[in-house]
mmCIF file of C-alpha atoms and ligand atoms in Angstrom:
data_model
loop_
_atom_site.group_PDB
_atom_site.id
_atom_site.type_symbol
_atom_site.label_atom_id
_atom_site.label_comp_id
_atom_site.label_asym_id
_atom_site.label_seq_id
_atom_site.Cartn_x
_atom_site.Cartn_y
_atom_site.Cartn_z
ATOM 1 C CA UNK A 226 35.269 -25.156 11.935
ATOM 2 C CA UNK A 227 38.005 -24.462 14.197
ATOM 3 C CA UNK A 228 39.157 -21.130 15.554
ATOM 4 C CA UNK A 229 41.870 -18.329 14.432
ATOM 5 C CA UNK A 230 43.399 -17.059 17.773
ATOM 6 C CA UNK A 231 46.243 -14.472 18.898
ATOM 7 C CA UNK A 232 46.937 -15.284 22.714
ATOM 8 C CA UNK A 233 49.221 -12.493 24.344
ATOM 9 C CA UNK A 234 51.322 -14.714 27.361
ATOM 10 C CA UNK A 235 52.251 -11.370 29.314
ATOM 11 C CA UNK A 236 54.540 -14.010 31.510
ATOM 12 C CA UNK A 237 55.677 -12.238 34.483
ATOM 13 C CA UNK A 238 55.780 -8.138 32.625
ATOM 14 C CA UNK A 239 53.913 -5.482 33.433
ATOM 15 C CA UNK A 240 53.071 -3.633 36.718
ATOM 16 C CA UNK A 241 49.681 -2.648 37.615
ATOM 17 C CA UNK A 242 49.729 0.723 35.494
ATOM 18 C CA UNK A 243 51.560 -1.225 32.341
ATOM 19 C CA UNK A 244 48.841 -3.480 32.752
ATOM 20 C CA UNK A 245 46.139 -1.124 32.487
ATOM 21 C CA UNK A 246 47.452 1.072 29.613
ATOM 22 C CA UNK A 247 48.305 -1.935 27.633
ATOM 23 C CA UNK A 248 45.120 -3.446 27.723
ATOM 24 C CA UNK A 249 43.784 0.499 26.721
ATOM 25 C CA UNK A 250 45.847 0.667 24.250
ATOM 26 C CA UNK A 251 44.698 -3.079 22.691
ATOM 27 C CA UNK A 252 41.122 -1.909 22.890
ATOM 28 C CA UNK A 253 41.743 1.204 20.714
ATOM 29 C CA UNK A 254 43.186 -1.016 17.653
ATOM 30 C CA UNK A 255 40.915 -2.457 14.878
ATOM 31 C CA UNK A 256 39.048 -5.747 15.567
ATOM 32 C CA UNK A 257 39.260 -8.313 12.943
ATOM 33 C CA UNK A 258 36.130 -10.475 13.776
ATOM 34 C CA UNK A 259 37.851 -13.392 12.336
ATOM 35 C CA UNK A 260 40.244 -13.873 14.905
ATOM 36 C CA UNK A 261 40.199 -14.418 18.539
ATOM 37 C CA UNK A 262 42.277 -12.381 20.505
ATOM 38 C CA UNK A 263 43.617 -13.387 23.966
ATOM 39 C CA UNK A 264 45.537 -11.523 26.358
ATOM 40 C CA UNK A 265 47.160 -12.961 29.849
ATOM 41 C CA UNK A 266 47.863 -10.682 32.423
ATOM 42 C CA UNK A 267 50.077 -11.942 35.380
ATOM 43 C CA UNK A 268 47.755 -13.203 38.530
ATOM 44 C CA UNK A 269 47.128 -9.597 40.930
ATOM 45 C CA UNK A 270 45.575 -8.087 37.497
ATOM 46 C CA UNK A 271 43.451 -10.986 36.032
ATOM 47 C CA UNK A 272 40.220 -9.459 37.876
ATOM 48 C CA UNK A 273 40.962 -5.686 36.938
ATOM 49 C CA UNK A 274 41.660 -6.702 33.115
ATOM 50 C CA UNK A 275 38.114 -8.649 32.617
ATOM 51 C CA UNK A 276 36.501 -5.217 33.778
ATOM 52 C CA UNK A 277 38.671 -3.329 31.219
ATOM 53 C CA UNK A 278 37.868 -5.863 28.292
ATOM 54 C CA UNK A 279 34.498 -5.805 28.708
ATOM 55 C CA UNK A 280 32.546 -4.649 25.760
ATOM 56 C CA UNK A 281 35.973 -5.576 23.794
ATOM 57 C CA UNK A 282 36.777 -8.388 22.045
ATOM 58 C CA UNK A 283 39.424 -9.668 24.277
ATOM 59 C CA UNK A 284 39.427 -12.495 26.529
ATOM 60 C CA UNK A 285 41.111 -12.969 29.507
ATOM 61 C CA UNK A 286 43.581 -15.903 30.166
ATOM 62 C CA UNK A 287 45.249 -17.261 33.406
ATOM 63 C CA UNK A 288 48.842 -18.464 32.870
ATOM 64 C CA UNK A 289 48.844 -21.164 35.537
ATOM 65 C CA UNK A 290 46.611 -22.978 38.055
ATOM 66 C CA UNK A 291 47.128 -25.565 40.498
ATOM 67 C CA UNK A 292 46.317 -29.198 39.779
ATOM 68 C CA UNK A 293 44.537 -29.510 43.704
ATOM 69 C CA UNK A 294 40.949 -27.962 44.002
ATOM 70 C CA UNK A 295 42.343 -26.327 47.458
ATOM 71 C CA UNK A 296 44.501 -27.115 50.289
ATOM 72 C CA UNK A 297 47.383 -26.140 51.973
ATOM 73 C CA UNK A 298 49.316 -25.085 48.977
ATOM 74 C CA UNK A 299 51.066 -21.665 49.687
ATOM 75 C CA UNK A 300 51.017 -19.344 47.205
ATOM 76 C CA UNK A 301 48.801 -21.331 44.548
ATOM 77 C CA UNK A 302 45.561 -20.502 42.534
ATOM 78 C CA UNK A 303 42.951 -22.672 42.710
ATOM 79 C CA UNK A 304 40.803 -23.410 39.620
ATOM 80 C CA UNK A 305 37.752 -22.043 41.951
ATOM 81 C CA UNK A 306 39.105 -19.302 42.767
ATOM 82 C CA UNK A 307 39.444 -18.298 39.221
ATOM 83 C CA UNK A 308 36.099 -19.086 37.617
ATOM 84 C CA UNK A 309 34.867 -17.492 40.885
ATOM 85 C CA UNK A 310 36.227 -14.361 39.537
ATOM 86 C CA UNK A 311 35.073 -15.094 35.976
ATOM 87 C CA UNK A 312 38.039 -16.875 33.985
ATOM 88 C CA UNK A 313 37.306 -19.209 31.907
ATOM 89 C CA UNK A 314 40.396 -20.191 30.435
ATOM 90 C CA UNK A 315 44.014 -21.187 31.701
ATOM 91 C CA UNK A 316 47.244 -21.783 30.144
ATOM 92 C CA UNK A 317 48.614 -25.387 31.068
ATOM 93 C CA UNK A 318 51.841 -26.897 30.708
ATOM 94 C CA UNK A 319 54.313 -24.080 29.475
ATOM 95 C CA UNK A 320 57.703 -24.887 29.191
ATOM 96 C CA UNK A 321 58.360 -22.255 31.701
ATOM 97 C CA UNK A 322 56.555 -24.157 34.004
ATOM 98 C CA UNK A 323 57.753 -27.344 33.177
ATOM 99 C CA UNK A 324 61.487 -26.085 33.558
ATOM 100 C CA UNK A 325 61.739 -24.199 36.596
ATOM 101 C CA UNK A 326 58.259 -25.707 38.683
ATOM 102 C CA UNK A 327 59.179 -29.210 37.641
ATOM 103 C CA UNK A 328 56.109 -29.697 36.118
ATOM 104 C CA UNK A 329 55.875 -33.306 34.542
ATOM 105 C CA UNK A 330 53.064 -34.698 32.465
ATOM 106 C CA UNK A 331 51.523 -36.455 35.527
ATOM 107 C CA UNK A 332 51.080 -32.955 37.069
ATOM 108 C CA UNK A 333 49.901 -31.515 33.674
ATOM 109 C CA UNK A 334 46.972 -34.170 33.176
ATOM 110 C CA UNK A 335 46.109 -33.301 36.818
ATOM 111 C CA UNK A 336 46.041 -29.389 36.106
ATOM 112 C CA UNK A 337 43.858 -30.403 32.619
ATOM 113 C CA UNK A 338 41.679 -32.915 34.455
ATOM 114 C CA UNK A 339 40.609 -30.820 37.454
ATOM 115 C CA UNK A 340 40.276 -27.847 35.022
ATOM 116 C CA UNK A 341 38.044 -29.074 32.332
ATOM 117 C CA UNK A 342 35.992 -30.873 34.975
ATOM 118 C CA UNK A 343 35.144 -27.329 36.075
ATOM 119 C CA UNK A 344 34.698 -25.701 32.804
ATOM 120 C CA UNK A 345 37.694 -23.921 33.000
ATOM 121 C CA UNK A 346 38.875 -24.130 29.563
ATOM 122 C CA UNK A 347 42.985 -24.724 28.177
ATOM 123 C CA UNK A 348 45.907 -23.842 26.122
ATOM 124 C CA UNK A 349 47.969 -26.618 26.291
ATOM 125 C CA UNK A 350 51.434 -25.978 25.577
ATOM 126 C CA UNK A 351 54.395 -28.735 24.495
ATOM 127 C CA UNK A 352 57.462 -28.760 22.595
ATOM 128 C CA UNK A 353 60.706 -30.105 21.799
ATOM 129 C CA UNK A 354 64.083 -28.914 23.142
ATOM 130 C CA UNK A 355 66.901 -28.502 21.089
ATOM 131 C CA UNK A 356 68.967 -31.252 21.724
ATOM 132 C CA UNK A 357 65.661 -33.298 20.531
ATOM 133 C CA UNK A 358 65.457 -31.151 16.833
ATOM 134 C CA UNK A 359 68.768 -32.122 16.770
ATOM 135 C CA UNK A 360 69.336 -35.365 17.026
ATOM 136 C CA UNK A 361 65.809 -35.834 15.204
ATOM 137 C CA UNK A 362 63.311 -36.918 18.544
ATOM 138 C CA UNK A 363 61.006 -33.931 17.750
ATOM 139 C CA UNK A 364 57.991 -35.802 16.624
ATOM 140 C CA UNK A 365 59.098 -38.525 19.334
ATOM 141 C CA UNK A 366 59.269 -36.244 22.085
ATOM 142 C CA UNK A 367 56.016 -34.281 20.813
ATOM 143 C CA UNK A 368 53.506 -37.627 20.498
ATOM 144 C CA UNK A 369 54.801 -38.768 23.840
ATOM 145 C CA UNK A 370 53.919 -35.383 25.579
ATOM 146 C CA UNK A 371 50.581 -35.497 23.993
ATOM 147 C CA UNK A 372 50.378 -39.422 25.129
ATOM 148 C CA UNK A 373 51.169 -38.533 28.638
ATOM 149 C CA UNK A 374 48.403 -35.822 28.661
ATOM 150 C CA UNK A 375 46.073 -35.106 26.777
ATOM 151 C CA UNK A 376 45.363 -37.636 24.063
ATOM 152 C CA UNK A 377 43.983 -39.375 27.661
ATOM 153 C CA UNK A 378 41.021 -37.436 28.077
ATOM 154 C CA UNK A 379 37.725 -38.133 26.070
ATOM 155 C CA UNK A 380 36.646 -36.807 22.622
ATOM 156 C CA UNK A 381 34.425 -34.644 24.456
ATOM 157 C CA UNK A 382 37.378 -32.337 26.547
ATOM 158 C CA UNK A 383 38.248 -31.699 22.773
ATOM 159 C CA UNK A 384 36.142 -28.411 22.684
ATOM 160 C CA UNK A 385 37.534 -27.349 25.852
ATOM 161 C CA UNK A 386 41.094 -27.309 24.344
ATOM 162 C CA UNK A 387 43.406 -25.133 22.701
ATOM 163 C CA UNK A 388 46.608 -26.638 21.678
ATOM 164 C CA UNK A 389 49.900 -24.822 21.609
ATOM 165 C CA UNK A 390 53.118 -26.039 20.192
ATOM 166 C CA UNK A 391 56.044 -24.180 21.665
ATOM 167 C CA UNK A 392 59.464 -25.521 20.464
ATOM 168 C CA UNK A 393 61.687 -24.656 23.557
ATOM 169 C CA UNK A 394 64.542 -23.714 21.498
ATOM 170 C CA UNK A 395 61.956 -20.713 19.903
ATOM 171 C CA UNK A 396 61.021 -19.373 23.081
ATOM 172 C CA UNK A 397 62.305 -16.122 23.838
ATOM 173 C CA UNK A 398 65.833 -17.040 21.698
ATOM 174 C CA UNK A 399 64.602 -14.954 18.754
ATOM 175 C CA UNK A 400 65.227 -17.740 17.043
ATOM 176 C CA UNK A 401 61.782 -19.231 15.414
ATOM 177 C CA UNK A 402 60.867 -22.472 14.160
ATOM 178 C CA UNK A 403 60.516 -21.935 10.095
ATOM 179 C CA UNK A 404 56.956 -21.909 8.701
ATOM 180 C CA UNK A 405 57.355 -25.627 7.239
ATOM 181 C CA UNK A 406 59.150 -26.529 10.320
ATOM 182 C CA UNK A 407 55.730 -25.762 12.625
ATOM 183 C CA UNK A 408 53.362 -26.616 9.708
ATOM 184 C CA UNK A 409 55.188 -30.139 9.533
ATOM 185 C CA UNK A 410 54.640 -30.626 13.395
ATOM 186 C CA UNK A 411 51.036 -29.342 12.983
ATOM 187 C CA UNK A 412 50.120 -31.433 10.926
ATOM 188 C CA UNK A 413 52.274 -34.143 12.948
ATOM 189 C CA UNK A 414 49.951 -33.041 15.815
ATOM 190 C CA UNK A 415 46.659 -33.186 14.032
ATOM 191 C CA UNK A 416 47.741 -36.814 12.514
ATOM 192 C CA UNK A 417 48.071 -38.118 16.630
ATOM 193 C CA UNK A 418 44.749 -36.620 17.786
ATOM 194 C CA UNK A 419 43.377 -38.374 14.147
ATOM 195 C CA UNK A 420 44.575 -41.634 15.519
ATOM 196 C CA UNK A 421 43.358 -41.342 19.039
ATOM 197 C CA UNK A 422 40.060 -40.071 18.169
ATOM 198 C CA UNK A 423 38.813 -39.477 14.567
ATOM 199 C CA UNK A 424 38.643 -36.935 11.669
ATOM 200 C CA UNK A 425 36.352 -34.608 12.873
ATOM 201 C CA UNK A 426 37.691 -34.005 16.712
ATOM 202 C CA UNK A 427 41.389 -33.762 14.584
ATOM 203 C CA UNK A 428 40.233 -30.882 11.921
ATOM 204 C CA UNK A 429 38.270 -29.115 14.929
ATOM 205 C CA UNK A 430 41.079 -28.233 17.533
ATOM 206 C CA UNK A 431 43.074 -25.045 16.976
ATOM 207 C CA UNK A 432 46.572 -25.616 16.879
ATOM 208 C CA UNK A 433 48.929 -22.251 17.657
ATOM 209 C CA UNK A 434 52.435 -21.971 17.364
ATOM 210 C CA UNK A 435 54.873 -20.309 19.996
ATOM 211 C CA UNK A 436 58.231 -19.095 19.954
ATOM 212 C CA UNK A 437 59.544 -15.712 18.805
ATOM 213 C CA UNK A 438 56.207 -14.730 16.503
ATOM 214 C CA UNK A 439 56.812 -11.173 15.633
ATOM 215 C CA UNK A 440 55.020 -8.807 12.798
ATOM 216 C CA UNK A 441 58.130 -9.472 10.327
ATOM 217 C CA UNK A 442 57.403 -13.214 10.507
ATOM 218 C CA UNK A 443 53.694 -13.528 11.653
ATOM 219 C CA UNK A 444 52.570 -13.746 8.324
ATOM 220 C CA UNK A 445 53.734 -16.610 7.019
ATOM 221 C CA UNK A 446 53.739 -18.686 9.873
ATOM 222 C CA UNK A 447 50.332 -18.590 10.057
ATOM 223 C CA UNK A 448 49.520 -18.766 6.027
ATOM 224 C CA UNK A 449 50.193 -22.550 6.550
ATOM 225 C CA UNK A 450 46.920 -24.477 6.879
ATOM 226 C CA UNK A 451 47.692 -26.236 10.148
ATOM 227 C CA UNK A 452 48.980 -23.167 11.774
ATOM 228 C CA UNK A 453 45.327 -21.613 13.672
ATOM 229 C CA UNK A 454 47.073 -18.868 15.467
ATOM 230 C CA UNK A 455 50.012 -17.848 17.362
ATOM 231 C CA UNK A 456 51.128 -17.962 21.672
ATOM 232 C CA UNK A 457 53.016 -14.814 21.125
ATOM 233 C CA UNK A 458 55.010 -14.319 25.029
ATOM 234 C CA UNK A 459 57.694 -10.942 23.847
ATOM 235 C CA UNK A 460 55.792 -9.315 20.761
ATOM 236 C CA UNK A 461 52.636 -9.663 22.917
ATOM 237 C CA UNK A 462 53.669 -6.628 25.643
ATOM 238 C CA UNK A 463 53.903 -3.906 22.924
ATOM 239 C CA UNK A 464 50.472 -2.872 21.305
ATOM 240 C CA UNK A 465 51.763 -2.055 18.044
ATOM 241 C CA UNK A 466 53.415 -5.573 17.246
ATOM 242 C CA UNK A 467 50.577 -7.345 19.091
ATOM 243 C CA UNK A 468 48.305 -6.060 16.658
ATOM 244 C CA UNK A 469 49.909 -6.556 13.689
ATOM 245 C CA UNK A 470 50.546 -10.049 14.510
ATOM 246 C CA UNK A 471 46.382 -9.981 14.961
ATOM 247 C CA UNK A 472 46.034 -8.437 11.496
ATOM 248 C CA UNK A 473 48.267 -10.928 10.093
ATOM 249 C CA UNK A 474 45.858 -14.304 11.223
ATOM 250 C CA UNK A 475 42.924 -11.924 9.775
ATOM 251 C CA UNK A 476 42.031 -13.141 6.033
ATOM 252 C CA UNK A 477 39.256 -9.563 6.039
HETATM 253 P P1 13P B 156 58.249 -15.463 22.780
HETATM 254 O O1 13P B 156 57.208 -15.005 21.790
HETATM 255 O O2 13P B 156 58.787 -14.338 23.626
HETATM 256 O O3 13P B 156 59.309 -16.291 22.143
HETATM 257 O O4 13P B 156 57.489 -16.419 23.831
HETATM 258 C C1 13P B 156 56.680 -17.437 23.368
HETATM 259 C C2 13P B 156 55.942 -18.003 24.522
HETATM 260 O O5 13P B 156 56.539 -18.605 25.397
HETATM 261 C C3 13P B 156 54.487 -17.794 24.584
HETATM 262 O O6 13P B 156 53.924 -18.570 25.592
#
């Protein structure tokens, strides 16, 4: 049975005392045991915000690691150096990163290989751009991001991963991709993992969708049956909306 998730992408918001009464304020709100919740707190805080989830529900999240296990890489985080602080999961292949840190699919399998060789689990994020929707490349440009990464790994990595589909044009535009729009592409992704692997490792993986999810919309975005959850980046840094957006993935 795969997994209802809400994954809070805190990007680069929040100081050290936003961080802290954000994360307070989270913990107050109801828990729907249904649903996963995820929150991802910019690199300083990741340490500081698995001590303040701790007898919570909420799991901690990097947004980023480096595809080397260490080196000579100023200013990079090492996979090691976040299990060794206990993460366990990492966000891989945002569009953020992919547009301003050049981040290709070679680099991305790197990042997914080293990481899932260490047990550090993954949100893998893809999507279209506009000029894609609009000339009609979507799916295209979606299976060929998948080829490039991870539809290369074996059926096993398939527990290990979270997929997120992030339309570019969504991201941050207000603008979001209608419900049929992402349940079409979900069910476009679930139909390429089906033909890499089989039925089972296809109906397993939790597929979220990214790009402008907020309370008024939340709800029917993720009524459709390929939609598992949402990669919510703006709604995600105020309490309120976050947990509505929660609420609406709960079916208690
Ligand atoms: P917004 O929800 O702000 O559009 O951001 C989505 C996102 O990029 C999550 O990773």
């Amino acid at each position: 049975m795969r997994k209802k998730i809400v994954a809070g992408n805190w990007k680069m918001h929040n100081d050290l005392n936003e961080t802290i009464s954000l994360i307070n304020e989270l913990k107050k709100n109801d828990i729907y045991s249904d649903v996963i919740v995820m929150i991802s707190p910019a690199f300083p805080f990741l340490q500081m915000a698995l001590e303040l989830v701790k007898k919570s529900n909420i799991e901690v999240v990097s947004q980023n690691v480096h595809q080397k296990p260490k080196g000579a890489f100023t200013g990079e985080i090492s996979v090691e150096m976040l299990k060794s602080i206990g993460i366990n999961k990492t966000i891989i292949g945002h569009s953020e990163r992919r547009k301003y840190f050049n981040e290709n699919d070679t680099v991305l399998l790197e990042k997914v290989k080293l990481a899932l060789s260490n047990d550090l689990d993954i949100i893998f994020c893809f999507g279209e751009e506009l000029l894609d929707r609009k000339s009609n490349r979507h799916f295209e440009v979606v299976m060929n991001q998948l080829k490039k990464t991870v539809l290369n790994l074996d059926k096993d990595s398939w527990n290990k991963i979270v997929l997120a589909y992030e339309p570019v044009w969504a991201i941050g535009t207000g603008e979001t991709a209608s419900p049929d729009q992402a349940q079409e592409m979900h069910e476009f992704i679930r139909k390429c993992i089906l033909e890499s692997y089989d039925k089972t490792t296809s109906e397993n993986v939790s597929i979220l969708y990214g790009g402008s999810v907020k309370p008024s919309n939340a709800n029917e975005i993720f009524s459709k049956k390929d939609v598992d959850g949402g990669l919510i980046g703006g709604a995600s840094l105020n309490a309120k909306d976050f947990q509505l957006i929660i609420k609406a993935n709960s079916s208690l």
